[in-house]
Coordinates of C-alpha atoms and ligand atoms in Angstrom, one line a residue:
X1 CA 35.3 -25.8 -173.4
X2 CA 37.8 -23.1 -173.5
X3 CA 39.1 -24.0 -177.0
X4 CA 35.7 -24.1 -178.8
X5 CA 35.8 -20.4 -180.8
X6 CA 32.1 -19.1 -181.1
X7 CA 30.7 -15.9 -182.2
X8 CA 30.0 -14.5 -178.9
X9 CA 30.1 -17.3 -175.8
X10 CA 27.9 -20.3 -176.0
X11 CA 24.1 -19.5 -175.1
X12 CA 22.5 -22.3 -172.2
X13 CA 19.2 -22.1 -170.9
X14 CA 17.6 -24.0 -167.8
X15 CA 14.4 -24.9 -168.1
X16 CA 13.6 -26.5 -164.4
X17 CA 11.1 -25.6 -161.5
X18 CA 13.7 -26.5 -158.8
X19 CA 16.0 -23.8 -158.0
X20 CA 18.3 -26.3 -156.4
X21 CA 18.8 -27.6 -159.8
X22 CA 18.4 -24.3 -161.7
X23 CA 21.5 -22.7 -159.5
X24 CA 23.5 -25.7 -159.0
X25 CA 23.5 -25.8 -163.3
X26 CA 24.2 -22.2 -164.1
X27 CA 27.7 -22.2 -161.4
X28 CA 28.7 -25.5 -162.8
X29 CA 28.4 -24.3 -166.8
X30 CA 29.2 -20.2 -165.7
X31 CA 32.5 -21.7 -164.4
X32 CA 32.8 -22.9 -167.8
X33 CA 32.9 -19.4 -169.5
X34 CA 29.1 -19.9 -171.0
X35 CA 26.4 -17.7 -171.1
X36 CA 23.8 -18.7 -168.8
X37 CA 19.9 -18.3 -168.5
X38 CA 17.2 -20.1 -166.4
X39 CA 13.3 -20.1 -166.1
X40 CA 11.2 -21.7 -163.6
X41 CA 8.7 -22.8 -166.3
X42 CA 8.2 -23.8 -169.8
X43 CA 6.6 -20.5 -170.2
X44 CA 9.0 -18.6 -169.0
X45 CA 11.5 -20.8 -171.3
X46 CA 9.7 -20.2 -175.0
X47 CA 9.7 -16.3 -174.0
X48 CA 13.3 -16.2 -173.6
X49 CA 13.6 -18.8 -176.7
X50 CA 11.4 -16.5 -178.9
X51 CA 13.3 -13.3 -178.1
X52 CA 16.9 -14.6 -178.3
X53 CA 18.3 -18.4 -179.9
X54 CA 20.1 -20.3 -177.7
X55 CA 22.8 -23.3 -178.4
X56 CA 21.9 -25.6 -175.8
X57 CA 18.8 -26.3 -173.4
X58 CA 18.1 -28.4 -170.0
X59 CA 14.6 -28.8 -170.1
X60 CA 13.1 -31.2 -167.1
X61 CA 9.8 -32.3 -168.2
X62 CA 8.3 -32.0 -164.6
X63 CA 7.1 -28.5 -164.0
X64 CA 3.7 -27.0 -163.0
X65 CA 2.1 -25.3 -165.9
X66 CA 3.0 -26.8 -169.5
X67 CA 5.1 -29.6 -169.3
X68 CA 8.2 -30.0 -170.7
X69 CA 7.4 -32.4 -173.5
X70 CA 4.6 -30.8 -175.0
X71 CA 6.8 -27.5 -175.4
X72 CA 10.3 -29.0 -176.2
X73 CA 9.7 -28.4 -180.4
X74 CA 8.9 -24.8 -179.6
X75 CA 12.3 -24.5 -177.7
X76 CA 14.0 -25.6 -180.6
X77 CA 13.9 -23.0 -182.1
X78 CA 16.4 -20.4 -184.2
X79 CA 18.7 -21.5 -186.7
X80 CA 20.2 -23.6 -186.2
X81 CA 17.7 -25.2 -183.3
X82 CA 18.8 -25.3 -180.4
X83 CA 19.7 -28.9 -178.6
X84 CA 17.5 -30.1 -176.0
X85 CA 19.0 -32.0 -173.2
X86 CA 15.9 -33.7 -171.2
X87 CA 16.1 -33.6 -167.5
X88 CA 14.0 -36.3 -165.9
X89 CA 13.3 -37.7 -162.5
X90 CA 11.7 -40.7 -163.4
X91 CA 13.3 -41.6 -166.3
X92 CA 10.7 -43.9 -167.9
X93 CA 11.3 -45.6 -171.0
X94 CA 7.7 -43.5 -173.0
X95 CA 9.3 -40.1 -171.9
X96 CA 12.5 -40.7 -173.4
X97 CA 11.7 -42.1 -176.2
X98 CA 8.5 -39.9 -176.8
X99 CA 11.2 -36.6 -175.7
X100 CA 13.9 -38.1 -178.6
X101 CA 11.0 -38.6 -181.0
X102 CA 10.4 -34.4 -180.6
X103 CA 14.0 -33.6 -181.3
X104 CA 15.9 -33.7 -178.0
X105 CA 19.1 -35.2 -178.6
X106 CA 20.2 -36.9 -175.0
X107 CA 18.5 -37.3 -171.6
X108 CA 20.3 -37.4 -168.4
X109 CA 18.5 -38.8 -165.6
X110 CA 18.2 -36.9 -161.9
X111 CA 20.4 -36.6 -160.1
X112 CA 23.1 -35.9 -162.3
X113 CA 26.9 -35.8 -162.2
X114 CA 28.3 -32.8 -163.0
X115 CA 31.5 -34.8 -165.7
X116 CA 28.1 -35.8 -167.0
X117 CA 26.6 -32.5 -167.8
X118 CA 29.9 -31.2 -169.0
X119 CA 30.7 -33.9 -171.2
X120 CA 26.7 -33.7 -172.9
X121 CA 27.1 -29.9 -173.4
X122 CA 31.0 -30.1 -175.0
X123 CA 29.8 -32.5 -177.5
X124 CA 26.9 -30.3 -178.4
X125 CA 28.9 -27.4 -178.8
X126 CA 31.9 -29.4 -180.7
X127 CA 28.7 -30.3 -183.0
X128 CA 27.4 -26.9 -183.5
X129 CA 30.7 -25.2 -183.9
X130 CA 31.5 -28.0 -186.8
X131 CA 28.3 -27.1 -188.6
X132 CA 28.6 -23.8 -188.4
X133 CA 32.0 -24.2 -189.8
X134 CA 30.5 -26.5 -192.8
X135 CA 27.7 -24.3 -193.6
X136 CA 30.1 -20.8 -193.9
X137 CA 32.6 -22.8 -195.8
X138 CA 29.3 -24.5 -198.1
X139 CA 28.4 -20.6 -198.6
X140 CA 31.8 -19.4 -199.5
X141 CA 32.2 -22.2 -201.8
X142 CA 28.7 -21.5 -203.6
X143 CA 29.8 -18.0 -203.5
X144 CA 33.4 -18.9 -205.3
X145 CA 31.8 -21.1 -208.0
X146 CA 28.8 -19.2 -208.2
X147 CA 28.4 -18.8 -211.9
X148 CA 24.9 -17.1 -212.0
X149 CA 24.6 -15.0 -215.0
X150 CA 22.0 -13.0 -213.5
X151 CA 19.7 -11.3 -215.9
X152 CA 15.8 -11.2 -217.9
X153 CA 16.9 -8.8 -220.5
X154 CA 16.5 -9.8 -224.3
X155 CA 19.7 -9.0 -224.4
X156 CA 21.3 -11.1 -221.6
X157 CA 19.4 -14.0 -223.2
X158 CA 20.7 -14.1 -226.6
X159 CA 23.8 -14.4 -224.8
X160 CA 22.7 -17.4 -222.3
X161 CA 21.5 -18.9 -225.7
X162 CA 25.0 -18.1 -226.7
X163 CA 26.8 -20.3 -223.7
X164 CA 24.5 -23.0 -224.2
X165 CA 25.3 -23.1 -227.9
X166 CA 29.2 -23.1 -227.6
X167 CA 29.0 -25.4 -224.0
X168 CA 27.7 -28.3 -226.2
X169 CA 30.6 -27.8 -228.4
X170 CA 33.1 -28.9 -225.8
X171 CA 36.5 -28.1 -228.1
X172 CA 35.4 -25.3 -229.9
X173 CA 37.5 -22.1 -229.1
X174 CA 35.6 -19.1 -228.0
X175 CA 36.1 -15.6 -227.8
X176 CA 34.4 -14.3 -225.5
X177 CA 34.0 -9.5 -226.3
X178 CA 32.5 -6.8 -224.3
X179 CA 33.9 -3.4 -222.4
X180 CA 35.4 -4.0 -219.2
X181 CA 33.1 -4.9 -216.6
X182 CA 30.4 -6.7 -218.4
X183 CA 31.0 -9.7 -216.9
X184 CA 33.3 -11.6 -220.0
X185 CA 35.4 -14.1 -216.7
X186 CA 31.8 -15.2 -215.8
X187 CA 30.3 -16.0 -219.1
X188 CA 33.7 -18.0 -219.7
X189 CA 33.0 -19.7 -216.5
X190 CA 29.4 -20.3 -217.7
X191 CA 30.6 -21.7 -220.6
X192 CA 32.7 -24.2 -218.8
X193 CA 30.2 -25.5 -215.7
X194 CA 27.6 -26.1 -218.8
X195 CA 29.8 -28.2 -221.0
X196 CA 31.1 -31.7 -220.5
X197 CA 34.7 -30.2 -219.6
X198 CA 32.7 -29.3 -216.6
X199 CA 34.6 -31.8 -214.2
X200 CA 37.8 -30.9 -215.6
X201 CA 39.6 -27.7 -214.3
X202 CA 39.2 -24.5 -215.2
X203 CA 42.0 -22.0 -215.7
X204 CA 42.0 -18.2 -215.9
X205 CA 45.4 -16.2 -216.7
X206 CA 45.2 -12.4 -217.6
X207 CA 47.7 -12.4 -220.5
X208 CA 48.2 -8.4 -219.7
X209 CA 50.0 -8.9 -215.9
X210 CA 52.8 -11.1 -217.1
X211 CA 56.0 -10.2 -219.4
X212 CA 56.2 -12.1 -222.7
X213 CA 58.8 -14.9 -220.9
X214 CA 57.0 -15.3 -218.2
X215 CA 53.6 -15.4 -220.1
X216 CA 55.2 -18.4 -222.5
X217 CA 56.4 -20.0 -219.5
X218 CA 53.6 -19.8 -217.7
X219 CA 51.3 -21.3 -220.4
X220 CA 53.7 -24.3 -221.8
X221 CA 55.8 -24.9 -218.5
X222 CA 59.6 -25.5 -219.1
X223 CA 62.1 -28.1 -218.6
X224 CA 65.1 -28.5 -216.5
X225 CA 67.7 -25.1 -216.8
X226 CA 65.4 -24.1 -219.7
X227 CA 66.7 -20.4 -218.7
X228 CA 68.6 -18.9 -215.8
X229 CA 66.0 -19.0 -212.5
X230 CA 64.1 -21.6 -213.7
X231 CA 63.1 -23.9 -211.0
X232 CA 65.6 -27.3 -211.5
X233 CA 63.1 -30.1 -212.2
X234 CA 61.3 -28.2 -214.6
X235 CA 57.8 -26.7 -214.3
X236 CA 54.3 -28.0 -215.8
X237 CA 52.6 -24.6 -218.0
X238 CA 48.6 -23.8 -217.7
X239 CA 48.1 -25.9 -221.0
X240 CA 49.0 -29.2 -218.6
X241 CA 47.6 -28.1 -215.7
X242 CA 44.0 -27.4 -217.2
X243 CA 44.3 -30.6 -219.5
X244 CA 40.6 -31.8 -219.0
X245 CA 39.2 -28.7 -218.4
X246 CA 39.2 -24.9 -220.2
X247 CA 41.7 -22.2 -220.6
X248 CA 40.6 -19.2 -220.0
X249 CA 42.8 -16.7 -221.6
X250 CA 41.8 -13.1 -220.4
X251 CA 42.8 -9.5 -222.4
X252 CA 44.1 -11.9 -225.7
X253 CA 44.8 -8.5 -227.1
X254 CA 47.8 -8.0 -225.0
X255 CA 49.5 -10.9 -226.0
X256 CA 53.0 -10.1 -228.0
X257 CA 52.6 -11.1 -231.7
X258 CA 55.7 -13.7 -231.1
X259 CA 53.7 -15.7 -228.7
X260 CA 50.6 -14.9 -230.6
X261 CA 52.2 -17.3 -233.3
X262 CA 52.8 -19.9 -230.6
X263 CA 49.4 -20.0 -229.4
X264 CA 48.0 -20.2 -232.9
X265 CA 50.8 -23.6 -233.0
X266 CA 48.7 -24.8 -229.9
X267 CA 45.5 -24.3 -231.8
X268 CA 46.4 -25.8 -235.0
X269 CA 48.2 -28.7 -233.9
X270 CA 46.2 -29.5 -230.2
X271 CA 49.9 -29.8 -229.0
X272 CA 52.8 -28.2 -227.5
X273 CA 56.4 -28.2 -226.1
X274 CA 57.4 -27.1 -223.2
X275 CA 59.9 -23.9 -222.9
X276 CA 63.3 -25.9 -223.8
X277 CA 61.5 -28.9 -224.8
X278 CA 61.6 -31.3 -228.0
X279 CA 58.5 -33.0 -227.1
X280 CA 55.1 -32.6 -228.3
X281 CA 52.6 -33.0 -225.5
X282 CA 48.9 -33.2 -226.1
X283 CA 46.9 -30.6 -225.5
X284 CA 43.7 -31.7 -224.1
X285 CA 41.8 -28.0 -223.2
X286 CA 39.2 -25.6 -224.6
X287 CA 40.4 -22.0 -225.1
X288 CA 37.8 -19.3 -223.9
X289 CA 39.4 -15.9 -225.3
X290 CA 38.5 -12.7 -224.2
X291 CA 39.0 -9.1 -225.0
X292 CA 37.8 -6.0 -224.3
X293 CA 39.0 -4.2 -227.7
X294 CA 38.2 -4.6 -231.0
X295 CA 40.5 -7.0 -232.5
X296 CA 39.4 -6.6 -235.7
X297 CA 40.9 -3.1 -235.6
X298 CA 43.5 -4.2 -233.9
X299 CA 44.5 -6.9 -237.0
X300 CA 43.9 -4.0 -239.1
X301 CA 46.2 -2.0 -237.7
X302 CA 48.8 -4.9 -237.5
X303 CA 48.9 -5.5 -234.2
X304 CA 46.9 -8.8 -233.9
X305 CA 48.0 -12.0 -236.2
X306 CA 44.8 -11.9 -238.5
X307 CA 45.2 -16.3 -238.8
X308 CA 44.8 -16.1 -234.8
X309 CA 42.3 -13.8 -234.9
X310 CA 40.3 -16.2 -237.5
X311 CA 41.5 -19.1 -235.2
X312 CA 39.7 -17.8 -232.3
X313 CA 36.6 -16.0 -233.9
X314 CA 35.3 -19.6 -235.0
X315 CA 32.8 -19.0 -232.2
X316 CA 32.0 -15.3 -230.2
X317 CA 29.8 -14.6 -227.2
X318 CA 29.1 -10.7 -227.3
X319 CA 28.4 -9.5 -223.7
X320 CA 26.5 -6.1 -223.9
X321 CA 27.4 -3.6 -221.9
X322 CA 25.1 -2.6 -218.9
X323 CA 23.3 0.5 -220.3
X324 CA 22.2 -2.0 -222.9
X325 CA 20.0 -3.9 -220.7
X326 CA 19.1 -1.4 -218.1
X327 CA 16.2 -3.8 -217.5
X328 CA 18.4 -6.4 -215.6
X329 CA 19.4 -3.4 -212.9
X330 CA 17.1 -4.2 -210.3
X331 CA 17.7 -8.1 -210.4
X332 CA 21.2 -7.7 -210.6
X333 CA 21.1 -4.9 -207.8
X334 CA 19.1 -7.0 -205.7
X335 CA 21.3 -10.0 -206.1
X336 CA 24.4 -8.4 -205.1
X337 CA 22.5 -7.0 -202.1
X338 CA 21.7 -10.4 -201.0
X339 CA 25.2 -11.9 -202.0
X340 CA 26.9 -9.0 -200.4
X341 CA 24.5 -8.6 -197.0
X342 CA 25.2 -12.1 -196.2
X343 CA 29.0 -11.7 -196.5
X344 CA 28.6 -8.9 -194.4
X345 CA 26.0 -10.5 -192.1
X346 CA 23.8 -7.7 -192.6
X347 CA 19.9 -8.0 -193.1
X348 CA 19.2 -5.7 -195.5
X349 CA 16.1 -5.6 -197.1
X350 CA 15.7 -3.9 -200.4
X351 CA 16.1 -0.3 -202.0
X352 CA 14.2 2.9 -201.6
X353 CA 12.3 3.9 -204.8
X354 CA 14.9 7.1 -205.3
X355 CA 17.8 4.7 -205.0
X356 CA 16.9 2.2 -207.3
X357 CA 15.8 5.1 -209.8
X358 CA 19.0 6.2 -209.4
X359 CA 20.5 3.2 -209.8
X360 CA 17.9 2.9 -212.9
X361 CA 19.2 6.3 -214.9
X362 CA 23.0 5.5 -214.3
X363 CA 24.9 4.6 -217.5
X364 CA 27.3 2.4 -215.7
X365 CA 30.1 3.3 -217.7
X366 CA 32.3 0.3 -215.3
X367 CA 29.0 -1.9 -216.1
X368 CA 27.7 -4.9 -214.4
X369 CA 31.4 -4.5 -211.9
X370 CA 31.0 -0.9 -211.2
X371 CA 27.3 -1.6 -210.0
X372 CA 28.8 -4.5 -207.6
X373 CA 30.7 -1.3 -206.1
X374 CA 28.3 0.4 -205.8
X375 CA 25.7 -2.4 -204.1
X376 CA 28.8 -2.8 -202.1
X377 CA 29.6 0.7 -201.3
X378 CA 25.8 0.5 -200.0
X379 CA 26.0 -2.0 -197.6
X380 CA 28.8 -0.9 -195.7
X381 CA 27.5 2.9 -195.1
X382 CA 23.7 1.8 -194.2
X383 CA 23.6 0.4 -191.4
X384 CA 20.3 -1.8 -191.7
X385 CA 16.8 -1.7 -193.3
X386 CA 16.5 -0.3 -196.9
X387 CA 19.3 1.1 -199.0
X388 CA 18.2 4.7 -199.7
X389 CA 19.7 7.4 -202.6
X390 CA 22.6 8.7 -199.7
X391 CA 23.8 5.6 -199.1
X392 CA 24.8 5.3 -203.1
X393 CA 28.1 6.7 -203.6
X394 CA 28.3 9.6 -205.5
X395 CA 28.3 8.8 -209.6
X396 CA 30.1 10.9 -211.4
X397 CA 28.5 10.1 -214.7
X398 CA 31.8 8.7 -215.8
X399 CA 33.1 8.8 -219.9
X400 CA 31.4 6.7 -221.8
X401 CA 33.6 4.7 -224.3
X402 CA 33.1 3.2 -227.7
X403 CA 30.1 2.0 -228.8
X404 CA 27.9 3.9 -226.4
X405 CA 29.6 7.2 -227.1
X406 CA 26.4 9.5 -228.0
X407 CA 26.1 11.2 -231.3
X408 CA 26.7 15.1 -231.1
X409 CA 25.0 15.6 -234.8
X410 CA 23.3 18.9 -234.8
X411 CA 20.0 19.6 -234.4
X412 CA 18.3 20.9 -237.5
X413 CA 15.5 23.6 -236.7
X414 CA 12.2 21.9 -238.0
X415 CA 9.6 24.4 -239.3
X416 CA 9.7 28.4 -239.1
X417 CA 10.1 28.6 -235.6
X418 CA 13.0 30.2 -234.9
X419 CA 12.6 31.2 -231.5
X420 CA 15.4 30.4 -228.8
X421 CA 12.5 28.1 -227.3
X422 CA 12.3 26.1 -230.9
X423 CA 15.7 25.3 -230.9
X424 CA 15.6 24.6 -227.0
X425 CA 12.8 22.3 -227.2
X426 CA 14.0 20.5 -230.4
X427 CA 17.9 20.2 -228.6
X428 CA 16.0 18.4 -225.4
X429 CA 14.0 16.0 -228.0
X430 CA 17.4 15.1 -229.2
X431 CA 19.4 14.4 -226.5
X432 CA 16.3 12.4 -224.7
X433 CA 16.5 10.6 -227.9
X434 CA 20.0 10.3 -228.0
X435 CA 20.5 8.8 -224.4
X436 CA 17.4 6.7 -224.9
X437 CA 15.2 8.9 -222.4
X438 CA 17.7 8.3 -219.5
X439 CA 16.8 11.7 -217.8
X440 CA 19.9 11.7 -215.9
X441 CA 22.0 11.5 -218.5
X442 CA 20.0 13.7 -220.4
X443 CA 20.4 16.2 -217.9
X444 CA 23.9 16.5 -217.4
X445 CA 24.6 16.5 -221.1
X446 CA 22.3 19.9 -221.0
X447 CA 23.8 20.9 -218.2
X448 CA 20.9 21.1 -216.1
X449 CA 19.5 19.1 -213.5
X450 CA 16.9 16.6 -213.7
X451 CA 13.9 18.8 -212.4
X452 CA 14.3 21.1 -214.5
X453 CA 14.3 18.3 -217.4
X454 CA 11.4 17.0 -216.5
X455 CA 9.9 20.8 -215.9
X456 CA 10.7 21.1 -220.2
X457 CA 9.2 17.8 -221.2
X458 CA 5.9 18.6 -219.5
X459 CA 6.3 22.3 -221.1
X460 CA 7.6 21.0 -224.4
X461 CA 4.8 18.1 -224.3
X462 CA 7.7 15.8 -224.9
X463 CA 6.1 12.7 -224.7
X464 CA 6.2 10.4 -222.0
X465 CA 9.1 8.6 -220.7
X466 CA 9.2 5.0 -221.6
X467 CA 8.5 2.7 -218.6
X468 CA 11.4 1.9 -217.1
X469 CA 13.0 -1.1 -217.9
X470 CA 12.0 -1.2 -221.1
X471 CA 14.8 0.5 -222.8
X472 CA 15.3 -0.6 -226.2
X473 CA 18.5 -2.8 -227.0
Ligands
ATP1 N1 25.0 -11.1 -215.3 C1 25.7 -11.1 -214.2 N2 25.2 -11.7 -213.1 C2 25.8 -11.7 -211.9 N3 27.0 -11.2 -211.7 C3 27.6 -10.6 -212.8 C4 27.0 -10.5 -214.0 N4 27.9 -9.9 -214.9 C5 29.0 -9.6 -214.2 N5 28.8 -10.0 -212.9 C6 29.8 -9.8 -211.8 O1 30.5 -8.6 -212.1 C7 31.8 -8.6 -211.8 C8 32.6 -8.3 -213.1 O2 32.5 -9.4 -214.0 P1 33.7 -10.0 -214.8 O3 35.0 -10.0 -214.0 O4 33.3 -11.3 -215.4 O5 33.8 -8.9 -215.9 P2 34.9 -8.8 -217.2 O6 34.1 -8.5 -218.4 O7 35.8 -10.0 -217.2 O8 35.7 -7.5 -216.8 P3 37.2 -7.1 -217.2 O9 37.2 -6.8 -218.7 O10 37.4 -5.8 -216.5 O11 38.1 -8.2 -216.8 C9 32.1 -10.0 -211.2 O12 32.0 -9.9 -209.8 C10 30.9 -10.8 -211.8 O13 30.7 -11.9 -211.0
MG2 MG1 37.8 -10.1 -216.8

């Protein structure tokens, strides 16, 4: 028993009104290394059951008060139950058979040899310790291939409509925008599980982390001595090894324009050579593409081939960025808390109201990753219950790129008022407006904090703040 590795050491409970019995058990299985607990009655058993799960159980049926049968399914319990091993005197053929029917799994008859004991609990544990293994390696694997695009928002549905679009068009190249963050690597994984490529493999390379060489090596493979360190038999390239399945080529912007025009080869022709190679060789994949700049700017500017940017703009899924669809922040903030407590094996239940108006107001300038972080950042510093505003780390507002950059245009001075409390008034109504009545970012663009913003939209009858959630996008 010494070789079975359990969180913390076996649990056994004795469930027998001799204490003959009840001792003689707990030296024999103590001498084992287990953890040992015994009660005198069926009572006395569920109590210790209800307060603590245990792995395995010796319950003998005979005892004054309940008997043993007629509380063996509420011993079982805990997850997983715990096995019951029936200890009978008089082993008569309707108490076994009525004790297996309620879930014991063996019964040993008294008196009992001790190799017969140990051998009983070893296989149970050997059991227990293999499911246990199963279920965390079923949980990682869900975890791996989860491909959950988490979201309600108007916004995140145009672009599930997207995927299902392009996943029924199973050659079709897609390129896949949005800012860093936003979750591009899942939506290409989306697209993938949901077409009929699905079986076939699917293959991510970030075309940014390897040099131009490498990168062409890496996606067509080479053949023998093709150049000095290659490996001598040759090496298959991405292109082979997803054949069935999809490419997923991420940060296409990065990609030097030489191998730009060898990728747009692979596209027009569904074939390539290997590095050093003569031979055409099918290629049997869908490219996903993704990017988080704009490559139309880019071909503008010359430094994208505009006939690959046509070939791989046949089809685009957008992803918006997160202050976009501020509506999906709760779901998604509650699914990482779930996703990330049970890594963590924490039972965390939920957010405070600050925190997840906090969460709420942020612009997520990182998007949908930086709010992983921050779910994550959450779970290690509380230490159980509800995730409240100080277990948050601290945002730092963080500078807004691109599209969401907000429009400094001044603020003309409606009517004759000219008083400093016109114009103050009039700049709040602008910048509410401008940041789409996210008071947080509302405030520190004014440079005051949020009290005081609300304080001058109940002075300047500002309106009320749109429900939250319903941000417009
Ligand atoms: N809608 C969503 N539902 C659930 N998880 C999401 C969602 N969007 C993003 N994520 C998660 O957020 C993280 C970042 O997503 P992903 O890596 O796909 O972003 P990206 O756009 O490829 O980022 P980058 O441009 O930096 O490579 C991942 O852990 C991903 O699983
Ligand atoms: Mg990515």
């Amino acid at each position: 028993m010494k070789n079975l590795s359990f969180p913390g050491l076996p649990r056994v409970l004795i469930v027998d009104d001799e204490e003959g019995v009840r001792e003689g058990l707990r030296g024999m299985l103590q001498r084992e290394g287990l953890h040992v607990e015994t009660a005198g009655s069926a009572e006395d058993g569920v109590r210790r059951v209800e307060s603590r799960g245990f792995d395995v159980v010796f319950l003998d049926l005979n005892l004054p008060g309940a008997d043993g049968l007629s509380m063996l399914g509420r011993l079982r319990r805990g997850t997983p139950p715990a096995d019951v091993v029936v200890l009978t005197g008089y082993g008569t053929v309707a108490n076994t058979v009525e004790a297996m029917r309620k879930g014991a799994c063996d019964v040993i008859e008294k008196p009992f040899a001790s190799d017969r004991i140990l051998a009983v609990v070893r296989r149970s544990l050997e059991t227990r310790q293999l499911k246990n293994e199963l279920t965390w390696l079923q949980d990682r694997v869900r975890e791996l291939t989860s491909t959950e695009l988490v979201g309600l928002s108007p916004a995140i549905r145009e672009v599930q409509t997207r995927i299902d679009q392009v996943a029924h068009a199973p050659d079709t190249t897609v390129l896949v925008t949005g800012q860093s963050g936003t979750g591009k690597e899942l939506v290409a994984r989306c697209i993938h599980e949901r077409s009929a490529r699905r079986h076939g493999p699917f293959v991510a390379l970030n075309c940014a982390a390897l040099t131009e060489s490498l990168l062409e090596a890496e996606l067509f493979g080479y053949e023998p001595g093709a150049f000095t360190g290659a490996q001598k038999e040759g090496k298959d390239g991405l292109f082979a090894v997803a054949s069935g399945g999809t490419l997923f080529l991420d940060e296409i912007g990065e990609m030097e324009p030489t191998l730009q025009a060898k990728l747009l080869r692979v596209l027009q022709e569904r074939s390539f050579r290997r590095v050093g190679g003569v031979q055409d060789i099918p290629a049997d994949v869908r490219i996903v593409a993704s990017t988080n700049r704009d490559l139309r700017q880019m071909v503008q500017a010359g430094r994208f081939r505009e006939d690959l940017f046509y070939r791989l703009n046949v089809m685009t899924v957008h992803v918006p960025p997160l202050c976009q669809r501020a509506a999906d922040i709760p779901l998604l903030s509650h699914f990482f808390l779930d996703q990330i407590g049970r890594q963590m094996g924490k039972a965390l239940s939920g957010f405070t109201e600050e925190s997840m108006e906090t969460l709420c107001e942020y612009t997520w300038p990182g998007n949908v990753r930086e709010l992983r972080n921050a779910v994550e950042h959450a779970c290690i510093v509380c230490p159980n219950g509800m995730i409240d505003e100080i277990h948050l780390p601290k945002f730092t507002g963080g500078s807004l790129d691109g599209s969401d950059r907000i429009d400094r245009g001044a603020v003309v001075l409606q009517g004759e008022d000219r008083s400093i409390k016109a114009l103050e008034s009039q700049l709040v109504a602008k910048v509410l407006d401008d940041t789409q009545w996210n008071i947080s970012r509302a405030a520190a663009i004014l440079g005051i904090n949020r009290t005081t913003l609300y304080n001058k939209i109940r002075v300047y009858e500002l309106g009320k703040r749109p429900l939250r959630g319903k941000v417009v996008v």
